[in-house]
Amino acid sequence: MARRHMSLLTTTMLVAVVVFLPCLATATGKTGEIAVFWGRNKTEGSLKEACDTGIYTTVIISFFSVFGHGRYWTDLSGHDVSRVGADVKHCQSKNIPVLLSVGGDGYQYSLPTPNSAKDVADHLWHAYLGGGRRGVFRPFGDAVLDGVDLYIDHGGPANYDVLVRRLAGAADGDAEVRVPGRERGGGAGDGAGAAHPPATDGEGRRSLFDWEDWDAWTSRFPASQVYVGLPAEETAADWINPESLYYGVMQRAQTASNYGGAMLWDRGADKAYDNYYGRALKDFRRRALPLSFVVIVLLILAGTGPAAADKSGELTVFWGRNKDEGSLREACDTGVYNTVIISFLTVFGHGRYWADLSGHPVAGVGTDIKHCQHAKNVTVLLSIGGDGDQYSLPTPRSAKDVADHLWHAYLGGGRHGVFRPFGDAVVDGIDLYIDHGGSANYDELATRLGERGGVLLTATVRCMDGQETSGEAAVATGLVGRIHVRFYDDRRCSYDSSERRPFYGAWLGWTARYANASVHVGLPAAWDAASDGWINPAALVFDALPLVRGTPNYGGVVLWNRHFDRRSRYGQTIKGML
């Protein structure tokens, strides 16, 4: 062969973990690797594409699924095998090791005798690794894989120790071979290059991690790198949102001297969610957080954190920006939010009106509004504006026309010829989210709506806004009861634990200027929901919120948005601590 590789053996272990136990060890700040399984779905893209994301540090081809009885087969779910060899070389040129996983969830493999184990080891060596025997077909051509992963779900543990030792011998001393501990179905002996126990129990239990099991694996096999195995698909019953994973699991796992990183199942799921999980883990690799914060988060999740200040705030969320966020009714049924803001009425001011709900069926929204209001006591607002550019109020007359349209189409009015998109449902108020078109005449709109009576007016503003750039002109009328200040997408005033003055200064400016309004802290609900401004739950509850709760008109937190919060469960985490 053109080159000889070190042969790395890993084991994917199936360990039931049930209980989430905090520990007071000191965090190391150590970053881990990110491994991903590839080959289980043709829609996941090529192996080359996976490596080109720049996310993964190891890719595991899966599976070599038939072996042990003189037959061999690699199942790549319809991928073109003839192209894999070139992709393997490409990945290795990017310094990404590529392994072959043997086993999987099929039933066509086992090692009935020691000789069968030796035969399989020899086949792997000559067909995929550094060997090359005449008459042995190499599916990936002259590409040489970096190692073998044992994913043994069926067939019993017998003779995998023989296979591992045979591979170690085949490498002629060049191999980094550490035989794994005994996993379900495949005990291979006494040490492996890496092990990948999953972080959850596979049965939907909400507890995240059993530290006794983790400590047992890491201490029992100190020469092995141990990885945390995770599902990348957020609909999986045992999925852990990245924030909880990082602050509730990884910081503790890193204290083990042989912590290796995270293993994702699988590339198809990660790609389907726009590489969300992989990108989050890659971002977290750059972070190091004192474990005191981790312990605090665990206390929050367990409901045993320190008592909140004497004032509690409300939790508000924007809904309507992504069809995958679920229905309005579903958002209210979580029991997490006090207010839900439907977003956005994006076209107005020139005789045309349009509400953009990102593909949600408008016909069902009216019923959901009533459910939220009457069954769940959740306030429902309609936000007008947004990040589009098809709205403005060029004249005082246009402001009055828009106010009248809002009254008759969404609020308590009902004029003949004015279509009500939500039927006879009546929203509780209007939120002004004015990012474009200038501030002119929004005071006229607020005044006109205020004359109607019984309409809650709120405004969602940038943290560094002034009257000339936003809807703050409407706020200045004194008719706006709530102000949602967006402390994100603006580094001049986003929260930074190392320099709090810009954040706190902006907060004091808004609360002092509008002392009669309830002022709320606007935050992204996930690390990728905005360009900046995400605050981990511990820092929010124990640092940022204590800064703002002391002001008399503190109102709570507003999250952008339901789509991200459904995925991260940020709102659920902080709800009881506002």
Coordinates of C-alpha atoms in Angstrom, one line a residue:
M1 CA 0.0 0.0 0.0
A2 CA 1.0 3.6 -0.5
R3 CA 1.2 4.3 3.2
R4 CA 0.8 2.6 6.6
H5 CA -1.5 4.1 9.2
M6 CA -1.7 3.8 12.9
S7 CA -4.8 1.7 13.6
L8 CA -7.1 3.3 16.2
L9 CA -9.7 1.0 17.8
T10 CA -12.7 2.6 19.3
T11 CA -15.9 1.2 20.9
T12 CA -19.4 2.6 20.8
M13 CA -20.9 1.5 24.1
L14 CA -24.5 1.3 25.0
V15 CA -24.8 2.2 28.6
A16 CA -28.1 3.0 30.3
V17 CA -27.8 6.3 32.2
V18 CA -30.7 7.7 34.2
V19 CA -29.9 10.1 37.0
F20 CA -28.5 13.6 36.7
L21 CA -26.1 14.1 39.6
P22 CA -24.1 17.3 40.0
C23 CA -20.5 17.2 41.3
L24 CA -18.3 19.9 42.8
A25 CA -15.1 19.0 41.1
T26 CA -13.0 21.7 39.5
A27 CA -13.6 22.3 35.8
T28 CA -10.6 21.9 33.6
G29 CA -11.7 24.1 30.7
K30 CA -10.4 21.2 28.5
T31 CA -12.0 21.0 25.0
G32 CA -12.9 17.7 23.4
E33 CA -13.2 16.3 19.9
I34 CA -16.4 16.0 17.9
A35 CA -17.0 12.6 16.2
V36 CA -19.9 11.9 13.9
F37 CA -21.3 8.8 12.3
W38 CA -21.7 9.0 8.5
G39 CA -23.3 6.5 6.1
R40 CA -26.8 6.0 7.5
N41 CA -28.8 8.1 5.1
K42 CA -28.1 9.0 1.5
T43 CA -29.6 12.5 2.0
E44 CA -26.8 13.4 4.4
G45 CA -24.5 14.3 1.6
S46 CA -21.1 12.9 0.8
L47 CA -18.3 12.1 3.2
K48 CA -16.3 15.0 1.7
E49 CA -19.1 17.3 2.4
A50 CA -19.2 16.2 6.0
C51 CA -15.5 16.9 6.4
D52 CA -15.8 20.3 4.6
T53 CA -18.2 21.6 7.2
G54 CA -15.2 22.2 9.5
I55 CA -17.3 20.9 12.4
Y56 CA -16.1 17.3 13.0
T57 CA -12.7 16.2 14.1
T58 CA -13.4 12.5 13.4
V59 CA -15.9 10.8 10.9
I60 CA -17.0 7.2 11.5
I61 CA -18.2 5.4 8.3
S62 CA -21.0 3.1 9.3
F63 CA -21.5 0.1 9.0
F64 CA -19.5 -2.9 8.1
S65 CA -22.6 -4.9 8.9
V66 CA -22.0 -8.5 7.7
F67 CA -19.1 -10.6 9.0
G68 CA -18.1 -13.6 11.0
H69 CA -19.3 -16.4 8.7
G70 CA -17.1 -16.0 5.7
R71 CA -19.2 -13.2 4.2
Y72 CA -18.5 -9.5 4.3
W73 CA -20.6 -6.5 3.5
T74 CA -20.5 -2.7 4.1
D75 CA -23.9 -1.0 4.1
L76 CA -23.7 2.7 3.3
S77 CA -27.4 3.3 2.7
G78 CA -27.2 3.9 -1.0
H79 CA -24.1 6.1 -1.1
D80 CA -21.8 5.6 -4.1
V81 CA -19.1 3.4 -2.6
S82 CA -16.8 4.1 -5.6
R83 CA -16.4 7.7 -4.5
V84 CA -15.8 7.1 -0.8
G85 CA -12.0 6.3 -1.2
A86 CA -11.3 9.8 -2.7
D87 CA -13.4 11.4 0.0
V88 CA -11.5 9.5 2.7
K89 CA -8.2 10.9 1.4
H90 CA -9.7 14.4 1.2
C91 CA -10.8 14.2 4.8
Q92 CA -7.4 13.0 5.9
S93 CA -5.8 15.9 4.0
K94 CA -7.9 18.1 6.3
N95 CA -6.5 16.3 9.3
I96 CA -9.7 14.5 10.0
P97 CA -9.3 10.8 10.9
V98 CA -11.8 8.4 9.2
L99 CA -12.8 5.2 11.0
L100 CA -14.9 2.2 9.9
S101 CA -17.5 1.1 12.3
V102 CA -18.3 -2.7 12.4
G103 CA -21.6 -4.0 13.7
G104 CA -24.6 -1.8 14.0
D105 CA -28.2 -2.7 14.6
G106 CA -28.4 -5.6 12.2
Y107 CA -28.2 -9.3 13.0
Q108 CA -25.9 -10.6 10.3
Y109 CA -22.7 -10.5 12.3
S110 CA -21.0 -12.4 15.1
L111 CA -17.7 -14.1 16.0
P112 CA -18.7 -17.7 16.7
T113 CA -15.1 -18.9 17.1
P114 CA -11.6 -17.5 17.8
N115 CA -10.7 -18.4 14.2
S116 CA -13.6 -16.4 12.8
A117 CA -12.4 -13.4 14.8
K118 CA -8.9 -13.7 13.3
D119 CA -10.4 -14.0 9.8
V120 CA -12.5 -10.9 10.3
A121 CA -9.5 -9.0 11.6
D122 CA -7.4 -10.1 8.6
H123 CA -10.2 -9.0 6.3
L124 CA -10.4 -5.6 7.9
W125 CA -6.6 -5.2 7.7
H126 CA -6.3 -6.1 4.0
A127 CA -9.6 -4.6 2.8
Y128 CA -9.7 -1.3 4.7
L129 CA -6.5 -0.7 6.6
G130 CA -2.8 -0.9 5.9
G131 CA -2.6 -4.3 4.4
G132 CA -3.3 -5.5 0.9
R133 CA -3.6 -9.2 0.1
R134 CA -4.0 -10.5 -3.4
G135 CA -7.6 -11.5 -4.0
V136 CA -9.0 -9.3 -1.2
F137 CA -11.2 -6.5 -2.7
R138 CA -10.7 -3.0 -1.3
P139 CA -14.1 -1.2 -1.5
F140 CA -12.4 2.2 -1.0
G141 CA -9.5 1.5 -3.3
D142 CA -6.1 2.4 -2.0
A143 CA -7.5 4.7 0.6
V144 CA -6.3 3.6 4.1
L145 CA -8.7 4.2 7.0
D146 CA -7.3 5.4 10.3
G147 CA -9.0 2.8 12.5
V148 CA -11.9 0.6 13.4
D149 CA -14.9 1.3 15.7
L150 CA -16.7 -1.6 17.4
Y151 CA -20.5 -1.0 17.5
I152 CA -21.6 -4.4 18.7
D153 CA -25.3 -4.5 19.4
H154 CA -26.0 -8.1 18.7
G155 CA -24.4 -11.6 18.6
G156 CA -22.9 -11.7 22.0
P157 CA -19.4 -10.6 23.3
A158 CA -17.5 -13.7 22.4
N159 CA -14.1 -13.4 20.6
Y160 CA -14.0 -9.6 20.1
D161 CA -10.9 -9.6 22.3
V162 CA -9.3 -12.0 19.8
L163 CA -10.3 -9.6 16.9
V164 CA -8.7 -6.6 18.7
R165 CA -5.5 -8.4 19.5
R166 CA -5.2 -9.7 16.0
L167 CA -5.6 -6.2 14.6
A168 CA -3.0 -4.9 17.0
G169 CA -0.6 -7.6 15.8
A170 CA -1.3 -6.8 12.2
A171 CA -0.2 -3.3 12.7
D172 CA 3.3 -4.5 13.5
G173 CA 3.6 -2.3 16.5
D174 CA 2.4 0.9 14.7
A175 CA -1.1 0.6 16.1
E176 CA -2.5 2.6 18.9
V177 CA -4.7 -0.2 20.2
R178 CA -6.5 -0.1 23.5
V179 CA -9.0 -2.8 23.9
P180 CA -12.4 -1.6 25.2
G181 CA -14.2 -2.4 28.3
R182 CA -17.3 -4.7 28.2
E183 CA -20.2 -3.0 26.4
R184 CA -23.6 -4.5 25.8
G185 CA -23.1 -7.3 23.2
G186 CA -19.3 -6.9 22.6
G187 CA -16.8 -7.2 25.4
A188 CA -13.4 -6.9 23.8
G189 CA -11.1 -7.1 26.8
D190 CA -9.2 -4.5 28.7
G191 CA -8.7 -1.1 26.9
A192 CA -9.7 0.8 23.7
G193 CA -8.6 3.9 21.9
A194 CA -12.0 5.6 22.6
A195 CA -15.4 4.7 23.9
H196 CA -18.7 6.5 23.2
P197 CA -21.4 5.9 25.9
P198 CA -24.6 7.8 25.2
A199 CA -25.6 10.7 27.4
T200 CA -29.2 9.6 27.9
D201 CA -31.0 6.5 28.7
G202 CA -32.7 6.0 25.3
E203 CA -36.2 5.8 26.8
G204 CA -37.0 9.5 27.0
R205 CA -36.2 10.0 30.7
R206 CA -35.7 13.7 31.4
S207 CA -32.7 13.2 33.7
L208 CA -29.5 13.8 31.7
F209 CA -26.6 11.8 33.0
D210 CA -25.7 9.2 35.5
W211 CA -22.3 10.3 36.9
E212 CA -21.7 7.0 38.7
D213 CA -21.8 5.2 35.3
W214 CA -19.6 7.9 33.7
D215 CA -17.1 7.7 36.5
A216 CA -17.1 3.9 36.3
W217 CA -16.2 3.9 32.6
T218 CA -13.6 6.6 32.8
S219 CA -11.9 5.2 35.9
R220 CA -12.1 1.5 34.8
F221 CA -10.4 2.3 31.5
P222 CA -8.0 5.2 32.2
A223 CA -6.0 4.5 29.0
S224 CA -9.1 5.0 26.8
Q225 CA -10.5 8.3 25.7
V226 CA -14.2 8.3 26.6
Y227 CA -16.7 10.3 24.5
V228 CA -20.3 11.3 25.3
G229 CA -22.6 9.8 22.7
L230 CA -25.5 12.1 21.7
P231 CA -28.4 12.1 19.2
A232 CA -28.2 15.1 16.9
E233 CA -32.0 15.0 16.0
E234 CA -33.9 17.4 18.3
T235 CA -37.1 15.3 18.0
A236 CA -35.4 12.3 19.6
A237 CA -36.8 11.4 23.0
D238 CA -33.3 11.5 24.6
W239 CA -32.1 14.7 22.9
I240 CA -30.4 17.2 25.1
N241 CA -30.4 20.9 24.1
P242 CA -26.9 22.2 23.6
E243 CA -27.0 24.7 26.4
S244 CA -28.1 22.1 29.0
L245 CA -25.5 19.7 27.5
Y246 CA -22.7 22.2 27.9
Y247 CA -23.5 23.7 31.2
G248 CA -25.0 20.6 32.7
V249 CA -22.9 17.7 31.3
M250 CA -19.8 18.6 29.4
Q251 CA -18.2 20.8 32.1
R252 CA -18.5 18.0 34.5
A253 CA -17.4 15.3 32.0
Q254 CA -14.3 17.4 31.2
T255 CA -13.0 16.8 34.7
A256 CA -12.1 13.2 33.7
S257 CA -8.5 13.0 32.6
N258 CA -9.5 10.7 29.7
Y259 CA -12.5 12.7 28.6
G260 CA -12.4 12.7 24.8
G261 CA -15.3 14.8 23.5
A262 CA -18.7 14.2 22.0
M263 CA -19.9 11.6 19.5
L264 CA -23.0 12.5 17.3
W265 CA -25.6 10.2 15.9
D266 CA -25.6 11.0 13.1
R267 CA -24.5 13.2 10.1
G268 CA -27.9 12.9 8.5
A269 CA -29.7 14.3 11.5
D270 CA -27.2 17.0 12.1
K271 CA -27.4 18.1 8.4
A272 CA -31.2 18.0 8.5
Y273 CA -31.2 20.6 11.3
D274 CA -28.7 22.8 9.4
N275 CA -25.7 21.4 11.4
Y276 CA -27.3 23.0 14.5
Y277 CA -25.9 20.5 17.0
G278 CA -22.5 20.1 15.5
R279 CA -22.1 23.9 15.2
A280 CA -23.2 24.3 18.8
L281 CA -20.7 21.8 20.0
K282 CA -18.0 23.4 18.0
D283 CA -18.8 26.7 19.5
F284 CA -18.8 25.2 23.0
R285 CA -15.3 23.8 22.4
R286 CA -14.0 27.4 22.5
R287 CA -15.5 28.1 25.8
A288 CA -14.3 27.4 29.3
L289 CA -16.6 28.1 32.3
P290 CA -15.9 27.9 36.0
L291 CA -17.8 25.0 37.5
S292 CA -19.4 27.2 40.0
F293 CA -21.6 28.4 37.2
V294 CA -22.3 24.8 36.2
V295 CA -23.4 23.9 39.8
I296 CA -25.7 26.9 39.8
V297 CA -27.3 25.7 36.5
L298 CA -27.8 22.3 38.0
L299 CA -29.5 23.8 41.0
I300 CA -31.8 25.8 38.7
L301 CA -32.7 22.7 36.7
A302 CA -33.4 20.8 39.9
G303 CA -35.6 23.6 41.3
T304 CA -33.4 24.1 44.3
G305 CA -31.6 27.3 43.4
P306 CA -31.5 30.4 45.6
A307 CA -34.7 32.3 46.1
A308 CA -35.3 35.0 43.5
A309 CA -35.4 38.6 44.5
D310 CA -38.6 39.9 46.0
K311 CA -39.9 40.8 42.5
S312 CA -40.7 38.2 39.9
G313 CA -41.0 39.0 36.2
E314 CA -43.0 37.7 33.3
L315 CA -41.8 35.6 30.4
T316 CA -42.8 36.7 26.9
V317 CA -42.0 35.0 23.5
F318 CA -42.4 36.0 19.9
W319 CA -44.3 33.4 17.8
G320 CA -44.8 33.2 14.0
R321 CA -41.3 33.3 12.6
N322 CA -40.9 29.6 11.7
K323 CA -43.5 27.0 10.7
D324 CA -41.5 24.3 12.6
E325 CA -42.0 26.1 15.9
G326 CA -45.4 24.4 16.3
S327 CA -48.8 26.1 16.7
L328 CA -49.7 29.0 18.9
R329 CA -51.8 26.7 21.0
E330 CA -48.8 24.5 21.6
A331 CA -46.7 27.4 22.7
C332 CA -49.4 28.4 25.3
D333 CA -49.8 24.8 26.4
T334 CA -46.2 24.7 27.6
G335 CA -47.2 26.7 30.6
V336 CA -43.9 28.6 30.2
Y337 CA -45.1 32.0 28.8
N338 CA -47.2 34.7 30.2
T339 CA -47.4 36.6 26.9
V340 CA -47.1 35.4 23.3
I341 CA -46.6 38.0 20.6
I342 CA -47.8 37.0 17.1
S343 CA -45.3 38.3 14.5
F344 CA -45.6 40.2 12.2
L345 CA -48.0 42.5 10.4
T346 CA -45.3 43.4 7.9
V347 CA -47.1 45.5 5.3
F348 CA -49.0 48.7 6.2
G349 CA -49.1 52.4 5.8
H350 CA -49.9 52.7 2.1
G351 CA -53.4 51.3 1.9
R352 CA -52.1 47.6 1.9
Y353 CA -52.0 45.2 4.8
W354 CA -50.4 41.8 5.2
A355 CA -49.6 39.5 8.1
D356 CA -46.6 37.2 7.5
L357 CA -46.7 34.1 9.8
S358 CA -44.0 32.1 8.0
G359 CA -46.3 29.5 6.6
H360 CA -48.5 28.9 9.6
P361 CA -52.1 28.3 8.5
V362 CA -53.8 31.5 9.5
A363 CA -57.2 29.8 9.6
G364 CA -56.4 28.1 12.9
V365 CA -54.9 31.0 14.7
G366 CA -58.1 32.6 15.9
T367 CA -59.1 29.4 17.8
D368 CA -55.6 29.2 19.3
I369 CA -55.8 32.8 20.4
K370 CA -59.1 32.1 22.3
H371 CA -57.5 28.9 23.8
C372 CA -54.5 30.9 25.0
Q373 CA -56.6 33.7 26.5
H374 CA -59.4 31.8 28.1
A375 CA -57.9 28.3 28.9
K376 CA -54.4 29.3 29.8
N377 CA -54.6 33.0 30.9
V378 CA -51.9 33.9 28.4
T379 CA -51.9 37.4 26.9
V380 CA -51.7 37.5 23.1
L381 CA -50.4 40.5 21.2
L382 CA -49.9 41.3 17.5
S383 CA -46.6 42.8 16.6
I384 CA -46.4 45.2 13.6
G385 CA -43.2 45.9 11.7
G386 CA -40.3 43.5 11.8
D387 CA -37.2 43.4 9.7
G388 CA -38.9 44.0 6.4
D389 CA -39.1 47.3 4.5
Q390 CA -42.7 47.4 3.3
Y391 CA -44.1 49.5 6.1
S392 CA -44.0 53.1 7.2
L393 CA -46.4 55.9 8.2
P394 CA -45.7 58.7 5.7
T395 CA -48.5 61.0 7.0
P396 CA -50.6 61.5 10.2
R397 CA -53.6 60.4 8.1
S398 CA -51.9 57.1 7.2
A399 CA -51.2 56.5 10.9
K400 CA -54.9 56.9 11.7
D401 CA -55.8 54.6 8.9
V402 CA -53.5 51.9 10.2
A403 CA -54.8 52.3 13.7
D404 CA -58.4 52.0 12.4
H405 CA -57.4 48.9 10.4
L406 CA -55.8 47.3 13.5
W407 CA -58.9 48.0 15.6
H408 CA -61.4 46.6 13.1
A409 CA -59.3 43.6 11.8
Y410 CA -57.6 42.4 15.0
L411 CA -58.9 44.2 18.1
G412 CA -62.4 45.0 19.4
G413 CA -63.9 46.6 16.4
G414 CA -65.5 45.2 13.4
R415 CA -66.3 47.3 10.4
H416 CA -68.2 46.0 7.4
G417 CA -65.8 45.2 4.6
V418 CA -62.7 44.8 6.8
F419 CA -61.5 41.3 6.8
R420 CA -60.5 39.7 10.1
P421 CA -57.8 37.1 9.5
F422 CA -58.3 35.5 12.9
G423 CA -62.1 35.6 12.8
D424 CA -63.9 36.8 15.9
A425 CA -60.8 36.3 18.1
V426 CA -59.7 39.6 19.6
V427 CA -56.0 40.1 20.4
D428 CA -55.1 41.8 23.7
G429 CA -53.0 44.5 22.2
I430 CA -50.4 45.7 19.7
D431 CA -46.6 45.6 19.8
L432 CA -44.6 48.1 17.8
Y433 CA -41.5 46.4 16.4
I434 CA -40.3 49.3 14.2
D435 CA -36.9 48.7 12.6
H436 CA -37.4 50.6 9.3
G437 CA -39.1 53.6 7.8
G438 CA -38.3 56.1 10.5
S439 CA -40.2 57.1 13.6
A440 CA -42.6 59.6 12.1
N441 CA -46.3 59.4 13.0
Y442 CA -46.1 56.4 15.3
D443 CA -47.1 58.8 18.1
E444 CA -50.3 59.5 16.0
L445 CA -50.9 55.7 15.7
A446 CA -50.5 55.2 19.5
T447 CA -52.8 58.1 20.3
R448 CA -55.5 56.8 17.9
L449 CA -55.4 53.3 19.4
G450 CA -55.3 54.8 22.9
E451 CA -58.5 56.6 22.2
R452 CA -60.2 53.3 21.6
G453 CA -59.6 52.1 25.2
G454 CA -58.7 48.6 26.4
V455 CA -55.8 48.1 24.1
L456 CA -52.5 47.1 25.5
L457 CA -49.7 48.9 23.7
T458 CA -46.1 47.6 23.8
A459 CA -43.0 48.5 21.9
T460 CA -40.0 46.3 21.1
V461 CA -37.0 48.5 20.6
R462 CA -33.2 48.3 20.1
C463 CA -31.1 48.8 23.2
M464 CA -29.4 51.9 21.7
D465 CA -32.5 53.3 20.0
G466 CA -33.4 57.0 19.9
Q467 CA -36.6 58.7 18.8
E468 CA -35.3 59.4 15.3
T469 CA -34.6 55.8 14.5
S470 CA -37.5 53.7 15.8
G471 CA -41.0 53.6 17.4
E472 CA -39.7 55.3 20.5
A473 CA -41.8 58.3 19.4
A474 CA -44.8 56.2 20.3
V475 CA -43.3 55.3 23.6
A476 CA -42.8 59.0 24.4
T477 CA -46.6 59.5 24.3
G478 CA -46.9 57.7 27.6
L479 CA -49.5 55.4 26.2
V480 CA -47.2 52.4 25.8
G481 CA -47.5 50.2 28.8
R482 CA -44.6 47.8 28.2
I483 CA -41.2 48.2 26.6
H484 CA -39.2 45.2 25.3
V485 CA -35.6 46.3 25.0
R486 CA -33.6 44.0 22.6
F487 CA -30.2 43.4 24.3
Y488 CA -29.0 41.5 21.3
D489 CA -27.7 42.1 17.7
D490 CA -25.9 45.1 19.0
R491 CA -22.5 44.7 20.7
R492 CA -22.7 48.2 22.1
C493 CA -25.2 47.2 24.7
S494 CA -25.4 43.4 24.8
Y495 CA -24.5 41.7 28.1
D496 CA -20.9 40.9 28.6
S497 CA -19.9 39.4 32.0
S498 CA -16.4 41.0 31.7
E499 CA -17.9 44.5 31.1
R500 CA -21.4 45.0 32.3
R501 CA -21.5 48.8 32.1
P502 CA -22.9 49.1 28.5
F503 CA -25.7 46.6 29.3
Y504 CA -26.6 48.1 32.6
G505 CA -26.2 51.7 31.4
A506 CA -28.7 51.1 28.5
W507 CA -31.1 49.4 31.0
L508 CA -31.0 52.3 33.4
G509 CA -31.5 54.7 30.5
W510 CA -34.7 53.0 29.4
T511 CA -36.1 52.5 32.9
A512 CA -35.4 56.0 34.0
R513 CA -36.8 57.6 30.8
Y514 CA -40.0 55.7 30.9
A515 CA -40.6 55.1 34.6
N516 CA -44.3 54.5 34.1
A517 CA -43.8 51.7 31.7
S518 CA -42.9 48.1 32.5
V519 CA -39.5 47.4 30.9
H520 CA -38.5 43.9 29.8
V521 CA -35.1 42.4 28.9
G522 CA -35.1 41.1 25.4
L523 CA -32.8 38.1 24.8
P524 CA -32.2 35.4 22.1
A525 CA -33.5 32.0 23.2
A526 CA -30.5 30.2 21.8
W527 CA -26.9 30.8 21.1
D528 CA -27.6 31.0 17.3
A529 CA -30.8 33.0 17.5
A530 CA -28.9 36.3 17.1
S531 CA -25.5 37.5 16.2
D532 CA -24.7 38.3 19.8
G533 CA -26.4 38.7 23.2
W534 CA -27.1 35.1 24.2
I535 CA -26.6 34.7 28.0
N536 CA -26.1 31.3 29.5
P537 CA -28.8 30.6 32.1
A538 CA -26.5 30.7 35.1
A539 CA -25.1 34.1 34.1
L540 CA -28.6 35.4 33.4
V541 CA -30.1 34.4 36.7
F542 CA -27.1 35.1 39.0
D543 CA -25.5 38.1 37.3
A544 CA -27.6 39.9 34.7
L545 CA -31.0 39.7 36.3
P546 CA -29.8 40.9 39.7
L547 CA -28.6 44.0 37.9
V548 CA -32.0 44.9 36.5
R549 CA -34.5 43.5 39.1
G550 CA -33.7 46.3 41.5
T551 CA -35.4 48.9 39.2
P552 CA -39.1 49.5 40.1
N553 CA -40.4 49.0 36.6
Y554 CA -38.6 45.8 35.8
G555 CA -41.1 43.6 33.9
G556 CA -39.4 40.3 33.0
V557 CA -37.8 38.7 30.0
V558 CA -38.8 38.6 26.3
L559 CA -37.4 35.8 24.2
W560 CA -36.6 35.8 20.5
N561 CA -38.3 33.5 19.5
R562 CA -40.5 30.4 20.0
H563 CA -38.7 28.4 17.3
F564 CA -35.4 28.7 19.1
D565 CA -36.9 28.3 22.5
R566 CA -38.7 25.1 21.5
R567 CA -35.3 23.7 20.6
S568 CA -33.3 25.1 23.5
R569 CA -35.9 25.0 26.3
Y570 CA -34.3 28.2 27.5
G571 CA -37.6 29.6 28.7
Q572 CA -38.4 26.5 30.7
T573 CA -34.9 26.7 32.4
I574 CA -35.2 30.3 33.5
K575 CA -39.0 30.6 34.1
G576 CA -39.0 30.2 37.8
M577 CA -36.1 32.5 38.4
L578 CA -37.3 35.7 36.9

